[in-house]
Coordinates of N, CA and C in Angstrom, one line a residue:
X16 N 21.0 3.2 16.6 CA 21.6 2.0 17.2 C 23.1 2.1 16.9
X17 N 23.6 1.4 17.7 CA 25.2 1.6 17.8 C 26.2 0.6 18.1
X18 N 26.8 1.0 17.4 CA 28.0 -0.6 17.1 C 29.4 -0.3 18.2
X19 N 29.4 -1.4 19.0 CA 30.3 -1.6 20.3 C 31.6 -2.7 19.7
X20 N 32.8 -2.1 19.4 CA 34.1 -3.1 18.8 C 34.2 -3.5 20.1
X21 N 34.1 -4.9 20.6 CA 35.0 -5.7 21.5 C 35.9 -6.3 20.9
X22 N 36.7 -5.9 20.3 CA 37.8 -6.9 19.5 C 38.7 -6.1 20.5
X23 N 38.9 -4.8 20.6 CA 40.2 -4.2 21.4 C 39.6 -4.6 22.8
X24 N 38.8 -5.1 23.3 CA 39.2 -5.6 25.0 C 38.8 -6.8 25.0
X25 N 39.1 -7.9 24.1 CA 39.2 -9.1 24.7 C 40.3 -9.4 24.9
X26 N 41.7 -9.0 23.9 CA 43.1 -9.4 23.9 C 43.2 -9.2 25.5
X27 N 42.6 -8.1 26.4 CA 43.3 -8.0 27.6 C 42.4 -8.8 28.4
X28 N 41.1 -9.2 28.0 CA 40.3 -10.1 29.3 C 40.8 -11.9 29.1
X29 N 41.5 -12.0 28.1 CA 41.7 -13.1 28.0 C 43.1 -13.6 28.2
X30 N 43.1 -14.9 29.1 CA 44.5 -15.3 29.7 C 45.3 -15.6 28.2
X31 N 45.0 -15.9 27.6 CA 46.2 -16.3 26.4 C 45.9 -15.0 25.3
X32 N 46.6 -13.8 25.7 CA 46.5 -12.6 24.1 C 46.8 -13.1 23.2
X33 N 47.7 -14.2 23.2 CA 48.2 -14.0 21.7 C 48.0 -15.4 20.7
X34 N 46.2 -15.5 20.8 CA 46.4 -16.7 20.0 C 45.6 -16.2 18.9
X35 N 45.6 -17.2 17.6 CA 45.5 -17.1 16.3 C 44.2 -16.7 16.2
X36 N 43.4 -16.0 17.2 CA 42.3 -15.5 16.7 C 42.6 -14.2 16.5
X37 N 43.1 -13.8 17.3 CA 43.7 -12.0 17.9 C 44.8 -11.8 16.3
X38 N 44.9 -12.6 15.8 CA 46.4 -12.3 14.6 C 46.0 -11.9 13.5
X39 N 44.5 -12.2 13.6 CA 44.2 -11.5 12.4 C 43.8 -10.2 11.7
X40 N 44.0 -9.7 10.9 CA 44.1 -8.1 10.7 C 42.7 -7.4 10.9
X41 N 42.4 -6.6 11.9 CA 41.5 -5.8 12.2 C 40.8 -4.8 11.0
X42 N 39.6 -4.7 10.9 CA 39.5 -3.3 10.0 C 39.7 -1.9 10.9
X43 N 40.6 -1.0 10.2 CA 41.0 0.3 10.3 C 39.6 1.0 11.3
X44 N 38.8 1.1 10.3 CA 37.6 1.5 11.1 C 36.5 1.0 10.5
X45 N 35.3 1.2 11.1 CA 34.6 0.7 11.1 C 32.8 1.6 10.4
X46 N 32.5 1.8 9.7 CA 31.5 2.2 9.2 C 30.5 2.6 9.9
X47 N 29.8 3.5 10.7 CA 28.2 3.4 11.0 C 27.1 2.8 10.3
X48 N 26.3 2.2 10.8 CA 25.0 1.9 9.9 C 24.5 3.0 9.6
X49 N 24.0 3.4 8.6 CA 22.7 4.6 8.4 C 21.6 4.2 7.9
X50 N 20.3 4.1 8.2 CA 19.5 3.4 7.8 C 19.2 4.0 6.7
X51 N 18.8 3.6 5.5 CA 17.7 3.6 4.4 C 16.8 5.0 4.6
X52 N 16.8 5.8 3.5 CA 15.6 6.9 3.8 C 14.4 6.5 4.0
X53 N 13.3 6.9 4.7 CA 12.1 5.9 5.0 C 11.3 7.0 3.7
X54 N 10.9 6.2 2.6 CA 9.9 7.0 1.5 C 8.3 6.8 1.9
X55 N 7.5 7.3 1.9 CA 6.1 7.5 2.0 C 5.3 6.7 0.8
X56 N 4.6 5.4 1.6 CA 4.2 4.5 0.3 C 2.9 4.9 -0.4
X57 N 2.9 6.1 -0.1 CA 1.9 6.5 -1.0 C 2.0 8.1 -1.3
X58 N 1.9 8.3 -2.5 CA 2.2 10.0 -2.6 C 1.2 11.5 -3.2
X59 N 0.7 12.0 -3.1 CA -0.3 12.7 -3.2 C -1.4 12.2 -4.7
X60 N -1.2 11.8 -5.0 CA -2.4 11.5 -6.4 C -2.7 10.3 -6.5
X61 N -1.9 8.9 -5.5 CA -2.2 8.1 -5.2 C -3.7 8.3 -4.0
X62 N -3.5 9.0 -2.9 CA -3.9 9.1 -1.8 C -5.0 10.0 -2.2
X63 N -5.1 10.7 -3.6 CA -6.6 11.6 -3.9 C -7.4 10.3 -4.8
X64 N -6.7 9.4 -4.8 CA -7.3 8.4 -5.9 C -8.0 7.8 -4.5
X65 N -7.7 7.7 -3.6 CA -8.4 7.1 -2.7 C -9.5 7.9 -2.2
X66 N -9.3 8.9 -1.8 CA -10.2 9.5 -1.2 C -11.6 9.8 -2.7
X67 N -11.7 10.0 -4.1 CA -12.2 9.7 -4.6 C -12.9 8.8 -5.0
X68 N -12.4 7.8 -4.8 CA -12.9 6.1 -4.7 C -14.2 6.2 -3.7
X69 N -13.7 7.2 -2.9 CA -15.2 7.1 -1.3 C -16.9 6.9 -2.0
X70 N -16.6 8.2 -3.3 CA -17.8 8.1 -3.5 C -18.6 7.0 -4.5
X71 N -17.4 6.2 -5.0 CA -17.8 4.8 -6.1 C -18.5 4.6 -5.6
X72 N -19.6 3.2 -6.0 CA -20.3 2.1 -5.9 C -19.6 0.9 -6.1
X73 N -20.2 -0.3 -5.5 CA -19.6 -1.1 -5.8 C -19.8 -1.6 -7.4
X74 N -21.1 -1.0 -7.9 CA -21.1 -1.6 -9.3 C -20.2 -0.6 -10.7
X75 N -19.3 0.2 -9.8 CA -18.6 0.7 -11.0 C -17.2 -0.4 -10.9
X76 N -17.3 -1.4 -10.4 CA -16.2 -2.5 -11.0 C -16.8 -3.7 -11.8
X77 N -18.2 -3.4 -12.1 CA -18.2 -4.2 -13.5 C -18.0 -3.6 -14.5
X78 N -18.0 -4.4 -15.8 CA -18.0 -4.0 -17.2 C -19.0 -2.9 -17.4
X79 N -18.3 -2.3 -18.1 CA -19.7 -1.1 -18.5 C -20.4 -1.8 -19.8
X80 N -21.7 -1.8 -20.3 CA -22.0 -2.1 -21.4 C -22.8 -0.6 -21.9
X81 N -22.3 -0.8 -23.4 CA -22.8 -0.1 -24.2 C -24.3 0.2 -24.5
X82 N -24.6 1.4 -24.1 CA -26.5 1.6 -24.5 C -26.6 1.3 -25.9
X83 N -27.9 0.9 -26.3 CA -28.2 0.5 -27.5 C -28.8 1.8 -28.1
X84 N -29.5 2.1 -29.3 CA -29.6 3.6 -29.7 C -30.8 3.7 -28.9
X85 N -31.8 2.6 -29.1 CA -33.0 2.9 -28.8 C -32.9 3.4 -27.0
X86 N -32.1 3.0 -26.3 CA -32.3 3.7 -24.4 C -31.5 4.8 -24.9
X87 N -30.7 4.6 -25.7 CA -29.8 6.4 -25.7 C -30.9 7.6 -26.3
X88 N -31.8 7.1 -27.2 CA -32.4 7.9 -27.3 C -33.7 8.3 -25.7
X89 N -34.0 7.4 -25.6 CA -34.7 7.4 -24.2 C -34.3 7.9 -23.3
X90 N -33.1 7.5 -22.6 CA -32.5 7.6 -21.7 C -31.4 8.8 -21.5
X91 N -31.0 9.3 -23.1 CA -30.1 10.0 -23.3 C -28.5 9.3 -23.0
X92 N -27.7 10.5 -23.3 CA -25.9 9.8 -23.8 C -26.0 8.9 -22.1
X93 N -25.2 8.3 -22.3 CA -24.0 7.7 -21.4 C -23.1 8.4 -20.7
X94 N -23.3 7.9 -19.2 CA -22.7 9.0 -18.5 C -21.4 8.3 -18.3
X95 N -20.4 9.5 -17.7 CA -18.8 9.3 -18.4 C -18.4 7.8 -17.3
X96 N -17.7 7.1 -17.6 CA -16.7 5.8 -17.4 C -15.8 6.4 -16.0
X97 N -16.4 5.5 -14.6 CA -15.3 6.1 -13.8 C -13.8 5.6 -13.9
X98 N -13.9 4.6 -14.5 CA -12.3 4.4 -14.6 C -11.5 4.5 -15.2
X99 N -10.5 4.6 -14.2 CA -8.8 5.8 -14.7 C -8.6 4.8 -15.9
X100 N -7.7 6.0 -16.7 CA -6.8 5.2 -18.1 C -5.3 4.8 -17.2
X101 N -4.9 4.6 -16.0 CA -3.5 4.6 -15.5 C -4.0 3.0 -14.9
X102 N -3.5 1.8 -15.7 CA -4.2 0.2 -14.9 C -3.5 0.7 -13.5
X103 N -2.5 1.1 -13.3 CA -1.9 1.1 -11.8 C -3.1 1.9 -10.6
X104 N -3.5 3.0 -11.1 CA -4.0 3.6 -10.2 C -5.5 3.4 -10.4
X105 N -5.7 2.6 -11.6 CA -7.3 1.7 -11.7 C -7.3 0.7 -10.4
X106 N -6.4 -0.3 -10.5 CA -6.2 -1.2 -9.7 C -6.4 -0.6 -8.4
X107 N -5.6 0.4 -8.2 CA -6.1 1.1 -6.7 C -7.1 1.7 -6.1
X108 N -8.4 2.5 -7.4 CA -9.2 2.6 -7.0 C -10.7 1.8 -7.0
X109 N -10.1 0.7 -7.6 CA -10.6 -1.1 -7.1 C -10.7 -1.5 -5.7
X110 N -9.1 -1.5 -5.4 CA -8.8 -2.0 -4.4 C -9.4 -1.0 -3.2
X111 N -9.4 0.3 -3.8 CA -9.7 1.6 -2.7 C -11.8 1.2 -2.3
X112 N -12.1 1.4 -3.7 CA -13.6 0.8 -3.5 C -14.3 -0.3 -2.8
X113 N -13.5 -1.2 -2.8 CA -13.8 -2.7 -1.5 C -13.4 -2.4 -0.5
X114 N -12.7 -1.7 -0.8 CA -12.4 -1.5 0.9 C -13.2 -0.6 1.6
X115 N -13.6 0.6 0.8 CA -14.5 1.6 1.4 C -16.2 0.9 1.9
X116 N -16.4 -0.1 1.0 CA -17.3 -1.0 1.3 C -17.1 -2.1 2.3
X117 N -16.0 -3.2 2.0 CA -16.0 -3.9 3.1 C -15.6 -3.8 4.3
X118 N -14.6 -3.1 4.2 CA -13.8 -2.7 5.6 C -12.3 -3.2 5.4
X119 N -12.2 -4.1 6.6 CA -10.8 -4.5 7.1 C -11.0 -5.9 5.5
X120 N -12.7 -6.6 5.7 CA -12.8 -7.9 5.5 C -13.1 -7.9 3.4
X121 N -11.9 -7.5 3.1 CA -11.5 -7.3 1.8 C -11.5 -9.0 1.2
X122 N -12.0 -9.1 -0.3 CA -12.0 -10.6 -0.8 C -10.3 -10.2 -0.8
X123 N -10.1 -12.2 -0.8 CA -8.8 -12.1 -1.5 C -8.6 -11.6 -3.1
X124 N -9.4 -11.6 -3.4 CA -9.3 -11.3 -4.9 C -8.9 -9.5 -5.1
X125 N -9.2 -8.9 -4.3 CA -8.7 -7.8 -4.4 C -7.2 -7.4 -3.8
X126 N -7.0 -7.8 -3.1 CA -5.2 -8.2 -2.7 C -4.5 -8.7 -3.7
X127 N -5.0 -10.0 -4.4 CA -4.7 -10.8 -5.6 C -3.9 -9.4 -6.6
X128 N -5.4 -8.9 -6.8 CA -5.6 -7.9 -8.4 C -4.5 -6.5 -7.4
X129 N -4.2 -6.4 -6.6 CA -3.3 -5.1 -6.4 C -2.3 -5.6 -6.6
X130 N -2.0 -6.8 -6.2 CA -0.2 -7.2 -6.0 C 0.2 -7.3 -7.4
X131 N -1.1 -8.2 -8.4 CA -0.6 -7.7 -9.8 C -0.3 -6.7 -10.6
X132 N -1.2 -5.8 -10.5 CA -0.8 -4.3 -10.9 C 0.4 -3.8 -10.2
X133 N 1.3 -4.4 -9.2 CA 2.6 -3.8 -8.9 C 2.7 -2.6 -7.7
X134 N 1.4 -3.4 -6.8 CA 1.4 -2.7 -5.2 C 2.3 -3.6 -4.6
X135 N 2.6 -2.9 -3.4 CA 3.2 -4.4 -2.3 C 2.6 -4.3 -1.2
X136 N 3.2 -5.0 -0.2 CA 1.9 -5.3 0.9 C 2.2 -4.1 1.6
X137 N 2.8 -3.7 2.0 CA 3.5 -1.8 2.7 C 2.2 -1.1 2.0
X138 N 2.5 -1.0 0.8 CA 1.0 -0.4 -0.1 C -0.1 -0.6 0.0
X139 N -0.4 -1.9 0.3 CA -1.4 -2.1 0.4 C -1.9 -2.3 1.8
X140 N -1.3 -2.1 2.6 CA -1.8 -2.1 4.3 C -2.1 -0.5 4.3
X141 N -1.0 0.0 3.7 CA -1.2 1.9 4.1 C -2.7 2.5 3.5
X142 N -2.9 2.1 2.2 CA -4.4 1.9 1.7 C -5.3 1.5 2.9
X143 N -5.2 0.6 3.1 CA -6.5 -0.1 4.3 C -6.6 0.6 5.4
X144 N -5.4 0.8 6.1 CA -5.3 1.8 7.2 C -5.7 3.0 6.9
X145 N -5.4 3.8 5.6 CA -5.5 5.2 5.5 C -7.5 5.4 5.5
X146 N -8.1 4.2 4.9 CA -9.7 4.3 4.9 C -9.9 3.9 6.2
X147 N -9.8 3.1 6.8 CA -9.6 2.7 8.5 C -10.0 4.3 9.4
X148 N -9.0 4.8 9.1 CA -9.0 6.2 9.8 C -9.9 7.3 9.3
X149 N -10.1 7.1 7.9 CA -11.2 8.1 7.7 C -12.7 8.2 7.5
X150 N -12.7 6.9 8.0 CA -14.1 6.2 8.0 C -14.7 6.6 9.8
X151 N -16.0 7.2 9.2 CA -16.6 7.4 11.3 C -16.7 6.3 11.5
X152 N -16.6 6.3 13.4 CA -16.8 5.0 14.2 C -18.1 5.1 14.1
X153 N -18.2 3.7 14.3 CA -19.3 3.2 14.4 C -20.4 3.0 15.4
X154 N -21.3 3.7 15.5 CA -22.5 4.6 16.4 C -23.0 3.1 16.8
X155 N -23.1 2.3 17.6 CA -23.9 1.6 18.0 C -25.6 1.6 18.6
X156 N -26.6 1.6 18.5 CA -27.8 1.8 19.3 C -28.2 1.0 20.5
X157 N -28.0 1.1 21.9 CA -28.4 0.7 22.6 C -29.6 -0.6 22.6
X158 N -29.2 -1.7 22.9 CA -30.2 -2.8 22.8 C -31.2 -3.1 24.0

């Protein structure tokens, strides 16, 4: 985009040049805009935390409870804890997991819990969109 000075051709379209608007000191020159570098709101270990997330459940966002001896012996150890030690990129593969489940139609509660962990909405649309796209369309069966 581009910046047009009309300050040098009004003095001549206008019948009176020399009034007290024209008297005031012009800037020398004038700067271009340059916009802002555009950064990528998500960056490679964020975007594998998503694609990871695909294979959660929704029941790896409850509490885990501890086996008692008697099912550990039964049942054997405890299999490992999917959630990250990073709350930031926990939160995202929260937010990554509802989504991979619900779709577009996310609780508010999960928007809530991202914005607090220190996503923004840029971040969190690019999230939604980025499973949007990698999710198959949806095969309908003729009725």
């Amino acid at each position: 985009m581009a910046f047009v000075n009309f300050a040098d051709a009004a003095p001549a379209a206008l019948p009176i040049a020399h009034s007290a608007i024209f008297a005031m000191r012009r800037p020398e020159a004038v700067e271009p805009y340059v916009a802002p570098p555009q950064v990528a709101p998500l960056d490679a270990l964020e975007r594998r935390v998503i694609e990871l997330a695909r294979g959660d459940g929704m029941e790896t966002l409850n509490p885990r409870r501890k086996r008692s001896w008697l099912a550990r012996l039964i049942l054997g150890p405890q299999a490992p804890s999917p959630v990250l030690a990073n709350e930031r990129l926990e939160a995202l593969r929260r937010l990554a997991v509802q989504a991979w489940h619900h779709g577009y139609t996310l609780p508010a509660s999960a928007l809530h819990e991202a914005r607090k962990a220190g996503w923004d909405e840029r971040q969190i649309g690019a999230v939604i969109d980025m499973i949007g796209r990698l999710q198959p369309p949806v095969r309908r069966l003729a009725a």
